[in-house]
Amino acid sequence: MTTSGARPLWQGRALAVLGILLCAFSLRSAVASLSPVIHEISADFPLSSAVLGLIGTLPPVCFAVFGLITPLLERRLGIERLTVIALCAMTAGLILRGLVGESVGLVLATAVIFAGVGMGNILMPPLVKKYFLDRIGLMMTLYTTAMACSTFVPPLVAVPVADAVGWRFSLAMWAVFAAAGVIPWLIMLMRGRDASTGSATQGGTGSAAQAEWVPEPVEGPDFAATGPIATSPSSRRLFARLARIPLVWALALTFGTSSIMAYVAFAWLPVIMVEVAHVSASTAGLLLSLFAFVGLPSSLLIPVLVVRFHATRPLFLVGAIGGMIGILGLLLAPLPGLLWLWTVLFGLVGLLFPLALVLISIRSRTPESAVLLSSFVQSVGYVLAAIFPVLVGVLHDATGGWTIPLLVVGAMLVASIPAGMIAGRRRTVEDEWERKHGAW
């Protein structure tokens, strides 16, 4: 589709904009709002190192598991209904997390949250593709910006809110955004049901397959503007094909590298700053916020740069090389005056996250294949992300220092560069399959 067919973002689809942005914000606020108030929680009931370690590994594990399950659920329920379920799970888990009175309850509530987040991670790129095929660049910019904001805002406000009104409110207040995100999707589902009921009442030949309302295309053959859009069922056969396509593995490694850097940083960067550079804990916390903040400008720019200017490879190199320089700086010159520079450079790995999300949307032809690709890529990526924070801790304990762990993290960035170059090919996964195996 050409850009001449593009319509204003809000025209006829304001509810979809709100639904996607509120869901995107909830995907990261749930992750970032807990660790700042761990000490306050520990004052009310004991949290062992094992429990904290389990909570730390829950996000990537849940993301990987539900990344595989989500396409099966989407096939039965439809993408909009499953989005409502995911947001309801996040809302319930966030509220419960603020009410628990012991560590087991905290773990279970956190698992419920990340089950919803795991589904939401998979559903967001296909939703953008379905509702905003003519505005993918702009909508992905808004979507990834909302996620970036929800990464660095909770750590900044969680402790002041906990000090003012308690840690329970500080944790539960983020449920407001997830609950608000349910409303637009429910309205669209009800409108779709009303439309299909009206068609049947007027003597249409509606069948069970036509129960969902499919709006008329606007300015193009594949663009449906508003309301729930019926998609073909997810196919296990197509999902299995993805594992045979090098482009898919390149995208998975790109996403996995982004996830590894994020979870390693949130788990260990403050400790590294304290032990290597001998800064205070408060300064280390500010540096962690700076690391997260670096991702905000990239979330604004990358979707447009990739969609309009096809700048995938240069952007990947900036992120990977910048991250490597930041790691080397921490190893070779951990001076207090230079830590801000090394943190910003290491934070450039944040470019890889919005880059991977945009590529999931544009490296597939249809919403169905986007769901499958999103599931495969994110599941593989989060498996890697679940391994590396633990691996870094084990290497630190084994060597008694941070040199080897940081070198391993840097080596992961080096190893990901070929994958970034492959991901930069301007082909879809369907193109790659058809080039070697025939019709998709």
PDB file of N, CA, C and O in Angstrom, residues 235-267:
ATOM      1  N   SER A 235      -1.983 -21.542  12.396  1.00  0.00           N
ATOM      2  CA  SER A 235      -1.728 -22.873  11.860  1.00  0.00           C
ATOM      3  C   SER A 235      -0.451 -23.451  12.453  1.00  0.00           C
ATOM      4  O   SER A 235       0.593 -22.824  12.406  1.00  0.00           O
ATOM      5  N   ARG A 236      -0.569 -24.658  13.009  1.00  0.00           N
ATOM      6  CA  ARG A 236       0.623 -25.322  13.517  1.00  0.00           C
ATOM      7  C   ARG A 236       1.604 -25.605  12.384  1.00  0.00           C
ATOM      8  O   ARG A 236       2.825 -25.584  12.574  1.00  0.00           O
ATOM      9  N   ARG A 237       1.058 -25.887  11.220  1.00  0.00           N
ATOM     10  CA  ARG A 237       1.930 -26.169  10.069  1.00  0.00           C
ATOM     11  C   ARG A 237       2.776 -24.945   9.731  1.00  0.00           C
ATOM     12  O   ARG A 237       3.984 -25.055   9.493  1.00  0.00           O
ATOM     13  N   LEU A 238       2.150 -23.766   9.736  1.00  0.00           N
ATOM     14  CA  LEU A 238       2.895 -22.552   9.431  1.00  0.00           C
ATOM     15  C   LEU A 238       3.889 -22.231  10.536  1.00  0.00           C
ATOM     16  O   LEU A 238       4.996 -21.758  10.282  1.00  0.00           O
ATOM     17  N   PHE A 239       3.488 -22.483  11.792  1.00  0.00           N
ATOM     18  CA  PHE A 239       4.385 -22.225  12.912  1.00  0.00           C
ATOM     19  C   PHE A 239       5.638 -23.092  12.792  1.00  0.00           C
ATOM     20  O   PHE A 239       6.757 -22.630  13.049  1.00  0.00           O
ATOM     21  N   ALA A 240       5.450 -24.358  12.409  1.00  0.00           N
ATOM     22  CA  ALA A 240       6.603 -25.250  12.252  1.00  0.00           C
ATOM     23  C   ALA A 240       7.516 -24.784  11.130  1.00  0.00           C
ATOM     24  O   ALA A 240       8.740 -24.954  11.195  1.00  0.00           O
ATOM     25  N   ARG A 241       6.928 -24.176  10.107  1.00  0.00           N
ATOM     26  CA  ARG A 241       7.750 -23.688   8.996  1.00  0.00           C
ATOM     27  C   ARG A 241       8.693 -22.569   9.436  1.00  0.00           C
ATOM     28  O   ARG A 241       9.789 -22.410   8.877  1.00  0.00           O
ATOM     29  N   LEU A 242       8.260 -21.771  10.390  1.00  0.00           N
ATOM     30  CA  LEU A 242       9.084 -20.647  10.820  1.00  0.00           C
ATOM     31  C   LEU A 242      10.453 -21.110  11.301  1.00  0.00           C
ATOM     32  O   LEU A 242      11.459 -20.428  11.094  1.00  0.00           O
ATOM     33  N   ALA A 243      10.502 -22.275  11.950  1.00  0.00           N
ATOM     34  CA  ALA A 243      11.765 -22.775  12.490  1.00  0.00           C
ATOM     35  C   ALA A 243      12.756 -23.140  11.391  1.00  0.00           C
ATOM     36  O   ALA A 243      13.945 -23.346  11.689  1.00  0.00           O
ATOM     37  N   ARG A 244      12.306 -23.195  10.152  1.00  0.00           N
ATOM     38  CA  ARG A 244      13.182 -23.560   9.030  1.00  0.00           C
ATOM     39  C   ARG A 244      13.617 -22.348   8.225  1.00  0.00           C
ATOM     40  O   ARG A 244      14.267 -22.498   7.181  1.00  0.00           O
ATOM     41  N   ILE A 245      13.312 -21.147   8.714  1.00  0.00           N
ATOM     42  CA  ILE A 245      13.618 -19.933   7.968  1.00  0.00           C
ATOM     43  C   ILE A 245      14.715 -19.152   8.700  1.00  0.00           C
ATOM     44  O   ILE A 245      14.506 -18.715   9.842  1.00  0.00           O
ATOM     45  N   PRO A 246      15.884 -18.949   8.104  1.00  0.00           N
ATOM     46  CA  PRO A 246      16.971 -18.222   8.787  1.00  0.00           C
ATOM     47  C   PRO A 246      16.561 -16.820   9.236  1.00  0.00           C
ATOM     48  O   PRO A 246      17.003 -16.362  10.299  1.00  0.00           O
ATOM     49  N   LEU A 247      15.745 -16.140   8.444  1.00  0.00           N
ATOM     50  CA  LEU A 247      15.312 -14.798   8.822  1.00  0.00           C
ATOM     51  C   LEU A 247      14.599 -14.804  10.171  1.00  0.00           C
ATOM     52  O   LEU A 247      14.766 -13.878  10.986  1.00  0.00           O
ATOM     53  N   VAL A 248      13.808 -15.834  10.429  1.00  0.00           N
ATOM     54  CA  VAL A 248      13.076 -15.920  11.694  1.00  0.00           C
ATOM     55  C   VAL A 248      14.041 -16.056  12.861  1.00  0.00           C
ATOM     56  O   VAL A 248      13.893 -15.401  13.902  1.00  0.00           O
ATOM     57  N   TRP A 249      15.063 -16.891  12.712  1.00  0.00           N
ATOM     58  CA  TRP A 249      16.052 -17.052  13.780  1.00  0.00           C
ATOM     59  C   TRP A 249      16.862 -15.779  13.967  1.00  0.00           C
ATOM     60  O   TRP A 249      17.266 -15.444  15.095  1.00  0.00           O
ATOM     61  N   ALA A 250      17.115 -15.056  12.878  1.00  0.00           N
ATOM     62  CA  ALA A 250      17.811 -13.774  13.005  1.00  0.00           C
ATOM     63  C   ALA A 250      16.976 -12.779  13.798  1.00  0.00           C
ATOM     64  O   ALA A 250      17.492 -12.057  14.660  1.00  0.00           O
ATOM     65  N   LEU A 251      15.676 -12.736  13.525  1.00  0.00           N
ATOM     66  CA  LEU A 251      14.792 -11.865  14.284  1.00  0.00           C
ATOM     67  C   LEU A 251      14.729 -12.290  15.752  1.00  0.00           C
ATOM     68  O   LEU A 251      14.711 -11.446  16.658  1.00  0.00           O
ATOM     69  N   ALA A 252      14.704 -13.611  15.990  1.00  0.00           N
ATOM     70  CA  ALA A 252      14.658 -14.112  17.365  1.00  0.00           C
ATOM     71  C   ALA A 252      15.920 -13.730  18.134  1.00  0.00           C
ATOM     72  O   ALA A 252      15.856 -13.344  19.308  1.00  0.00           O
ATOM     73  N   LEU A 253      17.068 -13.823  17.486  1.00  0.00           N
ATOM     74  CA  LEU A 253      18.317 -13.471  18.158  1.00  0.00           C
ATOM     75  C   LEU A 253      18.398 -11.964  18.385  1.00  0.00           C
ATOM     76  O   LEU A 253      18.925 -11.506  19.411  1.00  0.00           O
ATOM     77  N   THR A 254      17.869 -11.186  17.440  1.00  0.00           N
ATOM     78  CA  THR A 254      17.825  -9.734  17.626  1.00  0.00           C
ATOM     79  C   THR A 254      16.974  -9.379  18.841  1.00  0.00           C
ATOM     80  O   THR A 254      17.386  -8.601  19.713  1.00  0.00           O
ATOM     81  N   PHE A 255      15.783  -9.951  18.914  1.00  0.00           N
ATOM     82  CA  PHE A 255      14.914  -9.700  20.062  1.00  0.00           C
ATOM     83  C   PHE A 255      15.527 -10.258  21.340  1.00  0.00           C
ATOM     84  O   PHE A 255      15.467  -9.630  22.406  1.00  0.00           O
ATOM     85  N   GLY A 256      16.120 -11.448  21.251  1.00  0.00           N
ATOM     86  CA  GLY A 256      16.736 -12.058  22.419  1.00  0.00           C
ATOM     87  C   GLY A 256      17.879 -11.230  22.972  1.00  0.00           C
ATOM     88  O   GLY A 256      18.025 -11.086  24.190  1.00  0.00           O
ATOM     89  N   THR A 257      18.693 -10.671  22.083  1.00  0.00           N
ATOM     90  CA  THR A 257      19.792  -9.813  22.529  1.00  0.00           C
ATOM     91  C   THR A 257      19.266  -8.594  23.272  1.00  0.00           C
ATOM     92  O   THR A 257      19.782  -8.217  24.327  1.00  0.00           O
ATOM     93  N   SER A 258      18.219  -7.989  22.735  1.00  0.00           N
ATOM     94  CA  SER A 258      17.598  -6.852  23.414  1.00  0.00           C
ATOM     95  C   SER A 258      17.103  -7.241  24.803  1.00  0.00           C
ATOM     96  O   SER A 258      17.343  -6.526  25.790  1.00  0.00           O
ATOM     97  N   SER A 259      16.432  -8.377  24.900  1.00  0.00           N
ATOM     98  CA  SER A 259      15.893  -8.820  26.186  1.00  0.00           C
ATOM     99  C   SER A 259      17.005  -9.168  27.170  1.00  0.00           C
ATOM    100  O   SER A 259      16.915  -8.852  28.360  1.00  0.00           O
ATOM    101  N   ILE A 260      18.056  -9.812  26.681  1.00  0.00           N
ATOM    102  CA  ILE A 260      19.187 -10.160  27.543  1.00  0.00           C
ATOM    103  C   ILE A 260      19.784  -8.905  28.165  1.00  0.00           C
ATOM    104  O   ILE A 260      20.018  -8.834  29.379  1.00  0.00           O
ATOM    105  N   MET A 261      20.053  -7.901  27.328  1.00  0.00           N
ATOM    106  CA  MET A 261      20.673  -6.681  27.839  1.00  0.00           C
ATOM    107  C   MET A 261      19.780  -5.998  28.873  1.00  0.00           C
ATOM    108  O   MET A 261      20.252  -5.514  29.909  1.00  0.00           O
ATOM    109  N   ALA A 262      18.473  -5.971  28.611  1.00  0.00           N
ATOM    110  CA  ALA A 262      17.558  -5.304  29.536  1.00  0.00           C
ATOM    111  C   ALA A 262      17.503  -6.015  30.879  1.00  0.00           C
ATOM    112  O   ALA A 262      17.637  -5.390  31.945  1.00  0.00           O
ATOM    113  N   TYR A 263      17.334  -7.347  30.861  1.00  0.00           N
ATOM    114  CA  TYR A 263      17.182  -8.077  32.117  1.00  0.00           C
ATOM    115  C   TYR A 263      18.494  -8.188  32.878  1.00  0.00           C
ATOM    116  O   TYR A 263      18.500  -8.180  34.114  1.00  0.00           O
ATOM    117  N   VAL A 264      19.611  -8.277  32.172  1.00  0.00           N
ATOM    118  CA  VAL A 264      20.906  -8.246  32.850  1.00  0.00           C
ATOM    119  C   VAL A 264      21.111  -6.894  33.526  1.00  0.00           C
ATOM    120  O   VAL A 264      21.561  -6.809  34.676  1.00  0.00           O
ATOM    121  N   ALA A 265      20.760  -5.815  32.812  1.00  0.00           N
ATOM    122  CA  ALA A 265      20.948  -4.475  33.382  1.00  0.00           C
ATOM    123  C   ALA A 265      20.066  -4.264  34.607  1.00  0.00           C
ATOM    124  O   ALA A 265      20.527  -3.784  35.648  1.00  0.00           O
ATOM    125  N   PHE A 266      18.782  -4.627  34.499  1.00  0.00           N
ATOM    126  CA  PHE A 266      17.889  -4.399  35.627  1.00  0.00           C
ATOM    127  C   PHE A 266      18.218  -5.300  36.813  1.00  0.00           C
ATOM    128  O   PHE A 266      17.921  -4.961  37.964  1.00  0.00           O
ATOM    129  N   ALA A 267      18.836  -6.449  36.544  1.00  0.00           N
ATOM    130  CA  ALA A 267      19.198  -7.336  37.639  1.00  0.00           C
ATOM    131  C   ALA A 267      20.533  -6.962  38.282  1.00  0.00           C
ATOM    132  O   ALA A 267      20.691  -7.055  39.505  1.00  0.00           O
TER     133      ALA A 267
END
